[in-house]
XYZ file of C-alpha atoms in Angstrom:
517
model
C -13.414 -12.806 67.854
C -14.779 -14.683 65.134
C -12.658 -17.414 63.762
C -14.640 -18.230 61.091
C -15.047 -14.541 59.534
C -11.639 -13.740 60.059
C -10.252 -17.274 57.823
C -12.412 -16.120 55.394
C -10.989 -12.567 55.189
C -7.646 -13.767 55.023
C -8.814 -16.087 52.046
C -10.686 -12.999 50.012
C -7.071 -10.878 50.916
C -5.270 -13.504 49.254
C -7.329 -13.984 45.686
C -7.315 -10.267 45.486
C -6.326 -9.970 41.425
C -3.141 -8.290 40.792
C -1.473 -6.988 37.619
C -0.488 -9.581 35.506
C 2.881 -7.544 34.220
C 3.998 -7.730 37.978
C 2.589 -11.590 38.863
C 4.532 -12.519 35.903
C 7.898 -10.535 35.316
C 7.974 -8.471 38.884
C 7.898 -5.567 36.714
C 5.514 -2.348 36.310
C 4.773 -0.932 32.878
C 7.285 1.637 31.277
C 6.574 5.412 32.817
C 7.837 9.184 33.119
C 5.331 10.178 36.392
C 7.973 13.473 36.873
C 8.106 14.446 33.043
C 4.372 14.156 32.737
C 4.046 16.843 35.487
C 6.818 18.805 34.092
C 4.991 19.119 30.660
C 1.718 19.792 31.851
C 3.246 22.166 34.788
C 5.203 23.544 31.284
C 2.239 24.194 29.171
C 0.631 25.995 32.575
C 3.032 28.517 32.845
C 4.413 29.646 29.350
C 1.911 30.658 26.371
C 2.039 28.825 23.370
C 3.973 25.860 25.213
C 0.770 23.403 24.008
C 1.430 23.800 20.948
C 4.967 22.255 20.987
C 3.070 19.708 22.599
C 0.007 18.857 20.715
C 1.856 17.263 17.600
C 3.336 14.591 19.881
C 1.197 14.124 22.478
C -2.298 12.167 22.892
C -4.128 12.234 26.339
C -3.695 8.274 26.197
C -0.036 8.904 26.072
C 0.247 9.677 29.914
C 0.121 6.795 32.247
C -1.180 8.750 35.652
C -5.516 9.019 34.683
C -5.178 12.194 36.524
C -2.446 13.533 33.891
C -4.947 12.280 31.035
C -8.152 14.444 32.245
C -5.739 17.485 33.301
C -4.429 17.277 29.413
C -7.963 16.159 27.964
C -9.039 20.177 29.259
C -5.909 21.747 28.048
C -7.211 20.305 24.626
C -10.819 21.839 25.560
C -9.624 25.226 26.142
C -7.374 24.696 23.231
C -10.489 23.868 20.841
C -12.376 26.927 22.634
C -9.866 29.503 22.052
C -8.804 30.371 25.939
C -5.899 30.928 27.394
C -4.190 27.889 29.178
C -2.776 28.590 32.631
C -3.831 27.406 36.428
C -7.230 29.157 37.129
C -8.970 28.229 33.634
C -7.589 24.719 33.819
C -8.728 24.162 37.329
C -12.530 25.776 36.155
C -12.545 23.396 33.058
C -11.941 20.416 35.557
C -14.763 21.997 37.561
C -17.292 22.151 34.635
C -16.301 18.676 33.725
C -16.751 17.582 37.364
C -13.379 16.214 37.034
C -11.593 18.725 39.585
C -11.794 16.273 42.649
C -10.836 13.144 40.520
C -7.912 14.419 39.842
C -6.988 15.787 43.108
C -8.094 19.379 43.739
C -7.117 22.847 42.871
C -4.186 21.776 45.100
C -2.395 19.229 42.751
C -2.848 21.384 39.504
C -1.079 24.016 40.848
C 1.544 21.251 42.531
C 2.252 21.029 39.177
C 3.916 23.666 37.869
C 6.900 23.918 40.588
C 7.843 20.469 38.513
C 9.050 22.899 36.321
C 10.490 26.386 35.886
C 10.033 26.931 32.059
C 9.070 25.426 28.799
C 12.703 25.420 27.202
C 12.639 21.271 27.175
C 9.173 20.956 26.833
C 9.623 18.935 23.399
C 11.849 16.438 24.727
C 9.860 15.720 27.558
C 7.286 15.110 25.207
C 8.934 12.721 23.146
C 9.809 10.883 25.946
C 6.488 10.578 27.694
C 5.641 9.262 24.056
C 8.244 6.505 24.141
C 6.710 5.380 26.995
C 3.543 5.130 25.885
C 4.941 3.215 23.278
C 6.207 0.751 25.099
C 3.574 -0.007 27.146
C 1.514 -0.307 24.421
C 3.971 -2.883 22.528
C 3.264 -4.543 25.645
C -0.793 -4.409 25.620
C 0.124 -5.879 22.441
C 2.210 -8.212 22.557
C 0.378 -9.925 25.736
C -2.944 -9.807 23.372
C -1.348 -11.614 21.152
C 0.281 -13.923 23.336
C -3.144 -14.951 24.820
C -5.009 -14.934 21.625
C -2.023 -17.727 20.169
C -2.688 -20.050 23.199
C -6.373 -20.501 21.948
C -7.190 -23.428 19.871
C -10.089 -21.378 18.329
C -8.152 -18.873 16.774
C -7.362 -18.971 13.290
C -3.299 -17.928 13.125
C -3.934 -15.848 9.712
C -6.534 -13.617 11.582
C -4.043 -13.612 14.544
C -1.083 -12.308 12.192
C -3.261 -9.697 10.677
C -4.536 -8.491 13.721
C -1.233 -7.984 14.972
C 0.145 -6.245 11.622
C -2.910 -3.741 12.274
C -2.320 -3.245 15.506
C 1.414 -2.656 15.359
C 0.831 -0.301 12.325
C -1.816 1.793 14.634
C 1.017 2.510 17.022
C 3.177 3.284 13.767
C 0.856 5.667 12.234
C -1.119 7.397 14.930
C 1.900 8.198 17.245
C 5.716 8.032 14.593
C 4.557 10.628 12.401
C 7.563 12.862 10.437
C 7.494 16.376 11.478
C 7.328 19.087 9.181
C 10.489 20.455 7.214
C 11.258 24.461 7.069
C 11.393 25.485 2.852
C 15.493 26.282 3.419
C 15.998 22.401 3.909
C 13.719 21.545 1.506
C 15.680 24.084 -1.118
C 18.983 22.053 -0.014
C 17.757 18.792 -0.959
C 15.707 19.963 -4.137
C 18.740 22.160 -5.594
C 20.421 19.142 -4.997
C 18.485 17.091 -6.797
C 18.449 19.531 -9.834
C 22.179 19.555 -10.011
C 22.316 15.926 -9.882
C 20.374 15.804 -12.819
C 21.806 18.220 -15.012
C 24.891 15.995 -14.801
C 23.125 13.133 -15.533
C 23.602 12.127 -19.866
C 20.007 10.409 -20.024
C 16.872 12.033 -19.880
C 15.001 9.238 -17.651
C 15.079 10.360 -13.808
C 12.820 7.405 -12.747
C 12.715 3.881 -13.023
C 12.870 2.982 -16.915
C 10.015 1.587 -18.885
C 11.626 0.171 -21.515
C 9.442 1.659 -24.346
C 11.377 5.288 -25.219
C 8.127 6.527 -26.504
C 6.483 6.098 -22.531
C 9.726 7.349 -20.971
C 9.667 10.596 -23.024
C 6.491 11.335 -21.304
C 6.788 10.092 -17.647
C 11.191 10.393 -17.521
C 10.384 7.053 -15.734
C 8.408 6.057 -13.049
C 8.800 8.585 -10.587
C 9.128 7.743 -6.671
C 5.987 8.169 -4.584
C 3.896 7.925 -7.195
C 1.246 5.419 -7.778
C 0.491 4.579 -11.288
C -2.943 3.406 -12.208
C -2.591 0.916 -14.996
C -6.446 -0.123 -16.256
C -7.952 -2.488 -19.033
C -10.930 -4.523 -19.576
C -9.821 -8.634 -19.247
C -7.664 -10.261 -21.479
C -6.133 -6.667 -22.567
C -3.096 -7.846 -21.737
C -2.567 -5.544 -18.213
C -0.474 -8.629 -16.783
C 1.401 -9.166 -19.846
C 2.291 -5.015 -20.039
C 2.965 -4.969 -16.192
C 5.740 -8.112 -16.714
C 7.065 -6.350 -19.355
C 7.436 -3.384 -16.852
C 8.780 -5.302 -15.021
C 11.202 -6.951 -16.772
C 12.698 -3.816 -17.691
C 12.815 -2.261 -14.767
C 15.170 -5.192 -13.517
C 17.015 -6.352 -16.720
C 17.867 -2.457 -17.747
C 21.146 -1.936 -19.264
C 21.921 1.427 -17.352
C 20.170 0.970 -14.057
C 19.072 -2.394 -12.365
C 16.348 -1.982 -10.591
C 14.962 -4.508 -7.799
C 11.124 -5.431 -8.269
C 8.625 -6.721 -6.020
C 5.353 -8.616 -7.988
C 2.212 -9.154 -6.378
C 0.291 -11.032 -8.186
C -3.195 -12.134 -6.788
C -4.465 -13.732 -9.471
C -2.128 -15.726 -11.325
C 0.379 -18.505 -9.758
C 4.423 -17.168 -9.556
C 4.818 -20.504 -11.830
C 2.656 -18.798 -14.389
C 4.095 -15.259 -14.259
C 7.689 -16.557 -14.766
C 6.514 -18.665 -17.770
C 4.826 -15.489 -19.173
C 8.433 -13.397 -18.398
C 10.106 -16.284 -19.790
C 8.317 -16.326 -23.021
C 8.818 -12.441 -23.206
C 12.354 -12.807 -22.666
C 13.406 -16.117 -24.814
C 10.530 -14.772 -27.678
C 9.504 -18.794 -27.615
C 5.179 -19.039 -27.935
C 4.009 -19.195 -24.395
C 1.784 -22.126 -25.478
C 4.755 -24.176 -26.284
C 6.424 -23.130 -22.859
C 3.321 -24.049 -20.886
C 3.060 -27.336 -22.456
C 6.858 -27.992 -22.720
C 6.413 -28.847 -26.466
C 9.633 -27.492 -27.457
C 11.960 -28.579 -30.288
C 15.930 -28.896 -29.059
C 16.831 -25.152 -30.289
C 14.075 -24.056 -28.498
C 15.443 -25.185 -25.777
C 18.832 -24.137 -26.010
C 16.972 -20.498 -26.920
C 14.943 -20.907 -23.570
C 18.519 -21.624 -21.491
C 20.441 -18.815 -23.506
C 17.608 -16.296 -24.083
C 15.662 -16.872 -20.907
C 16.712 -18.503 -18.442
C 20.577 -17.357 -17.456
C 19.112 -14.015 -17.719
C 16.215 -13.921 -15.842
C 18.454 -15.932 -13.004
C 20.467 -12.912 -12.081
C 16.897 -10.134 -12.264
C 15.916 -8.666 -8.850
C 12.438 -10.002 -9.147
C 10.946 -11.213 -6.107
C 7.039 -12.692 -6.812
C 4.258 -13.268 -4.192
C 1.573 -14.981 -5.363
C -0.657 -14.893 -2.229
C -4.042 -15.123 -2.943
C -6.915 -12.495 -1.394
C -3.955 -10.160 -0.127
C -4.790 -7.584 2.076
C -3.606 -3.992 2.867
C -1.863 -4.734 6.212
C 0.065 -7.897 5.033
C 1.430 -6.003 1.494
C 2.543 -2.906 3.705
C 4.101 -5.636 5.877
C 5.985 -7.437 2.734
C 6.709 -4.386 0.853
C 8.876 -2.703 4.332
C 10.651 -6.072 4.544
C 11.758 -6.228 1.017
C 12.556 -2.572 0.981
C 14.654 -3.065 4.139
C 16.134 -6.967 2.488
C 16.409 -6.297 -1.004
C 15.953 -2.199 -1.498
C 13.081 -2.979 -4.121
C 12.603 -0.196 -6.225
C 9.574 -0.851 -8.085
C 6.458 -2.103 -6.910
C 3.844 -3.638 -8.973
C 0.135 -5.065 -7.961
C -1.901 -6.986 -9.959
C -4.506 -6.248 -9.521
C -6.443 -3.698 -7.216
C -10.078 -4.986 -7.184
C -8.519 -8.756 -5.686
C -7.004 -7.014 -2.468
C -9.075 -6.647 0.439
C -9.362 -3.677 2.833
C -9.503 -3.646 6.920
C -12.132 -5.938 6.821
C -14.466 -3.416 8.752
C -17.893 -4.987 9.011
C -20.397 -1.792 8.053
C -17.641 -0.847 5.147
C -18.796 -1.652 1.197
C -16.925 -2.360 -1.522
C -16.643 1.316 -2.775
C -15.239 2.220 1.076
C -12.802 -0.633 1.040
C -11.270 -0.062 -2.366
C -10.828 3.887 -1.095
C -8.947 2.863 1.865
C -6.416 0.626 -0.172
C -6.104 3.356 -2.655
C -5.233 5.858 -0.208
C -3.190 3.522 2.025
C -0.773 2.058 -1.276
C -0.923 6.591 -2.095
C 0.747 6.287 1.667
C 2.842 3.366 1.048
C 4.928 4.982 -1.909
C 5.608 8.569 0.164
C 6.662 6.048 2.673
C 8.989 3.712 0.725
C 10.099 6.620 -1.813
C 9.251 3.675 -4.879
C 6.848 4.097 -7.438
C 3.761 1.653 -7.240
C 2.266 0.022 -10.546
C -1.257 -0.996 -9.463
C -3.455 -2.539 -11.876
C -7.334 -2.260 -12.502
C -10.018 -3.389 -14.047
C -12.789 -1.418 -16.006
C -16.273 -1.491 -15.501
C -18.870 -2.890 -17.993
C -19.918 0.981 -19.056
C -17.624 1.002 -21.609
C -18.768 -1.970 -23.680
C -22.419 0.058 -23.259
C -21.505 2.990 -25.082
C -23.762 3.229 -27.990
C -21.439 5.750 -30.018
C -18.734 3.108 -30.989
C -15.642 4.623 -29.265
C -14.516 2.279 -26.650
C -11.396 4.186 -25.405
C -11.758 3.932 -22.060
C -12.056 7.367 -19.511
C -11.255 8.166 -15.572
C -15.070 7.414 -14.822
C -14.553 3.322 -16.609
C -12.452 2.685 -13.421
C -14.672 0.595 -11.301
C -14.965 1.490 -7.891
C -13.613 5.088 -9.359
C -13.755 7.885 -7.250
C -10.774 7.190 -4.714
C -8.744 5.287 -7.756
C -8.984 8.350 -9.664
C -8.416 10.929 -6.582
C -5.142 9.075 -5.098
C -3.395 8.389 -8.315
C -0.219 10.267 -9.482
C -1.079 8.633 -13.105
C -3.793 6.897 -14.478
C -3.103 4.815 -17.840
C -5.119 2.797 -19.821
C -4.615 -0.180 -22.116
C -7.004 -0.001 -25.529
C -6.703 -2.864 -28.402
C -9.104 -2.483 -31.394
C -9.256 -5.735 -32.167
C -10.596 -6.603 -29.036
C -13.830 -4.681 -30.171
C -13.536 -6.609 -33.541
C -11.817 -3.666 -35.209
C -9.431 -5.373 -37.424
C -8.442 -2.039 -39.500
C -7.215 1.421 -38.911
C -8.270 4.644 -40.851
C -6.444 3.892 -43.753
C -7.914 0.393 -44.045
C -4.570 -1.548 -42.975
C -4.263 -4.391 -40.631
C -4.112 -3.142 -37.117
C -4.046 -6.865 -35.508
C -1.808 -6.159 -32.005
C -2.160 -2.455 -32.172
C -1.999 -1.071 -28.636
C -2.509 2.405 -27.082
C -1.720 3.010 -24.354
C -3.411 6.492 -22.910
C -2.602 8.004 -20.257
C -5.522 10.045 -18.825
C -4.067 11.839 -15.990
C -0.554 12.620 -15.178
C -0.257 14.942 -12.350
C 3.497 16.231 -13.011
C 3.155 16.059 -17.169
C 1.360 15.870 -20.145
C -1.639 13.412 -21.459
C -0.892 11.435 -24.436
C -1.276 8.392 -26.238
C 1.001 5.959 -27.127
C 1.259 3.009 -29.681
C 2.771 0.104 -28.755
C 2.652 -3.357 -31.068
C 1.090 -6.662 -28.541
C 2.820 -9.860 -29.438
C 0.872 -11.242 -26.444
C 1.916 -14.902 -28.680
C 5.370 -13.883 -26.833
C 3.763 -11.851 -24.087
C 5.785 -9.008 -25.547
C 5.424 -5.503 -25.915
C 7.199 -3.548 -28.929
C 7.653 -0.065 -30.177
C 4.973 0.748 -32.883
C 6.901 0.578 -36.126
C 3.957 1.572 -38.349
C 4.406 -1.648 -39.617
C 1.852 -4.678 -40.297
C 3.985 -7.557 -41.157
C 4.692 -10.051 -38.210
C 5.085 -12.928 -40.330
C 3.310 -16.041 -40.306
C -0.078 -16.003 -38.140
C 0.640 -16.806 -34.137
C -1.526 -17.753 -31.921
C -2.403 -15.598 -29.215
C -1.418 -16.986 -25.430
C -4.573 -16.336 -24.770
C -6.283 -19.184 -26.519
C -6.038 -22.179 -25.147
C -6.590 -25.598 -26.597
C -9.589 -27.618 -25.609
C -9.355 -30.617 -28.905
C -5.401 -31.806 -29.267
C -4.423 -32.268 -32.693
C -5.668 -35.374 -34.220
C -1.685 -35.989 -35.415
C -2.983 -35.973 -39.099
C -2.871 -32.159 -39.935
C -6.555 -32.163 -37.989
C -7.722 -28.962 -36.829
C -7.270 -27.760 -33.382
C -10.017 -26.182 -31.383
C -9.497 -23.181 -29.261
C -11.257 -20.963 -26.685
C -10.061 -17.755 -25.488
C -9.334 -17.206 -21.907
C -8.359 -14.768 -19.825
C -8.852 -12.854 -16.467
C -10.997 -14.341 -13.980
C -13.281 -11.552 -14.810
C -14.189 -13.195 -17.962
C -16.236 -16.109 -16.252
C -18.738 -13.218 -14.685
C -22.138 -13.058 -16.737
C -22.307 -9.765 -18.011
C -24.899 -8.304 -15.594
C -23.304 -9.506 -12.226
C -20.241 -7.333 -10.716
C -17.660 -9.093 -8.564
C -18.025 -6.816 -6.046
């Protein structure tokens, strides 16, 4: 005998690789071996028992390969029309030269004396699913584990990566089954006679302008609510005051989560602040305030805006996975019942590499669509309008659906659509009847899929970052500047003149024949 060959064998026997669940934790992955055959024996022997099983079931969700290609031809003769039992299983796995893989004619038919009928064949299912589940928390979660021990891996990428991942498992295999109309009729009878009890008209979260509400009863849940302007409109000035509402109302508090992705939380809450307090935002950003400003700030502002259910994220270049992520946890921590994005065209997508911009801003359209069915909250998402509308040659600037940029998916998804239009942001410093319209804002909504299309006029102090009912009247007392000028000369302390430029969105700083995206 050789010595030599035989130390060497006993070597190779010995670095043999083994599974690194059972090295580790002396453990082998989560798995239902005898309801996998009962289910596919099941589906075998009763007609119609595959369809029970197709809404649950993937062929990855079995653990035994042999189990996978066995269900992979059910789904085959499923797609081709035929009848599902022993012989025309057994001839699919012959025509995909599968048959012997998976063990012969003999083992298919082993299969069905797992089982005498289908009766159970749904719970089987689910747990064969649960399985699956776990063993793919564990793929996961030992990805992840590996991917954190490298120096080279950036731990943002790693945290979205695992958010995506842990949402595939959540969305491809934990979807809600479908409801029969007489449990549906339950709940929406319900419903009805809950609100024909109710004294006030609004059934949704309240906008604080009664004009709006009369239209919309509130912002209803599940929708999502398109809210679009050109820059320096004043969409984040409206959308605070939405919010503000929302959380401050008299008759119904209602929690708030803010996204903002372009402006700091610092400069939100002075905005909300100068809304609530009605001191000039300039003077709050600058802290020039005299001392009954001050004690108007504390009174006005402050002690009320302590006790609102706002909570702000400010996190710059947010994207899908890590909003759905927030959003749950705030829904589960602080039952938020308004959400509120600002604004759409700063988010980014999946981050797929052959995807453009027009792709991307469909998938986070559809996916926030998804997010409010999910969370049963209304979501305020706000947009920006393309250039087309300062290129219309006919003088009406009102913007239209097709003026949302990156349109087609905003427009599909969305519940509502509204837009913001000033006329004096064209220059138009007079109505019809030749009276001073400075402030004058309509607000049009331009689809509303559960009411009617109209136009509202509201009154921008943006000075306050306030928005009032229209009175019809044009006296606001002495001349204000807007917040959105901004001094660039300080007073020379001798009654000198001050210089201002306006500013606005970060859109603003684009020359006019570039696009952000």
């Amino acid at each position: 005998m050789d010595l030599t060959n035989l130390n060497r064998d006993k070597k190779n026997r010995r670095k043999a690789p083994l599974d690194l669940s059972t090295m580790i934790y002396g453990k082998v992955p989560p798995q239902a071996k005898d309801l996998e055959e009962a289910v596919l024996g099941a589906i075998m022997l009763e007609k119609g028992a595959f369809d029970a099983v197709i809404e649950i079931l993937k062929p990855e969700c079995f653990y035994v390969d042999a189990h996978q290609r066995i269900y992979k031809a059910m789904q085959s003769l499923a797609n081709k029309s035929q009848p599902i039992d022993i012989l025309t299983v057994v001839e699919e796995l012959r025509f995909r030269e599968e048959l012997d893989i998976v063990g012969g004619p003999y083992y298919v038919t082993k299969l069905t004396n797992a089982v005498v009928s289908s009766a159970n064949i749904e719970a089987h299912s689910r747990i064969v699913l649960q399985k699956f589940i776990q063993r793919e928390l564990i793929r996961i979660s030992g990805e992840i584990i590996s991917d954190a021990y490298e120096d080279s891996t950036d731990v943002f990428d790693l945290l979205d990566q695992a958010e995506s991942k842990m949402y595939e498992v959540t969305s491809n295999h934990l979807k809600n089954n479908y409801e029969s109309i007489d449990s549906v009729l339950v709940k929406t009878i319900q419903r009805i006679e809950d609100l024909r009890h109710k004294n006030e008209d609004i059934t949704g979260v309240p906008s604080g302008f009664p004009s709006l509400d009369r239209v919309t009863y509130g912002w209803q849940s599940t929708d999502l609510i398109i809210l679009a302007a050109r820059p320096a409109v004043g969409k984040t000035a409206f959308a605070l005051n939405l919010a503000r509402s929302a959380a401050l109302s008299a008759t119904k508090s209602t929690p708030v989560a803010l996204f903002s992705l372009e402006m700091s939380a610092g400069q939100l809450v002075q905005r909300i602040l100068s809304a609530e307090s009605e001191i000039h935002l300039e003077k709050i950003s600058r802290g020039k305030m005299e001392e009954h400003e001050m004690k108007q700030l504390y009174a006005k502002g402050i002690q009320r805006l302590a006790q609102a259910p706002i909570y702000i994220d400010d996190t710059a270049a947010l994207n899908i996975f890590e909003l759905r992520a927030k959003c749950r946890r705030l829904k589960n921590t602080a039952n938020i019942g308004l959400i509120i994005i600002d604004y759409l065209q700063l988010m980014s997508g999946t981050g797929e590499r052959n995807s453009n911009r027009e792709q991307e801003i469909s998938t986070i359209s559809r996916s926030l669509k998804g997010l409010a069915k999910e969370l049963q909250v209304p979501i305020i998402a706000l947009s920006q309008l393309s250039r087309e509308v300062e290129k219309r040659k006919d003088g009406n600037k009102m913007p239209q659906l097709s003026d949302l940029r990156e349109s087609g998916a905003i427009e599909q998804d969305a519940d509502m659509v509204m837009f913001l239009y000033r006329p004096e942001y064209y220059d138009i410093t007079q109505d019809e009847m030749g009276d001073n319209n400075r402030g004058e804002t309509h607000v049009r909504i331009a689809k509303h899929r559960n009411g009617s299309l109209e136009t509202i006029k509201l009154r921008a102090l943006l000075h306050i970052q306030k928005f009032v009912e229209d009175g019809g009247g044009n006296d606001f007392g002495s001349f204000n500047m807007p917040s959105n000028f901004k001094p660039v000369s300080g007073n020379d302390g001798n009654g000198g003149a001050r210089m201002f430029i306006q500013t606005g969105s970060k859109m603003n700083d684009l020359p006019d024949d570039e696009d952000p995206f």
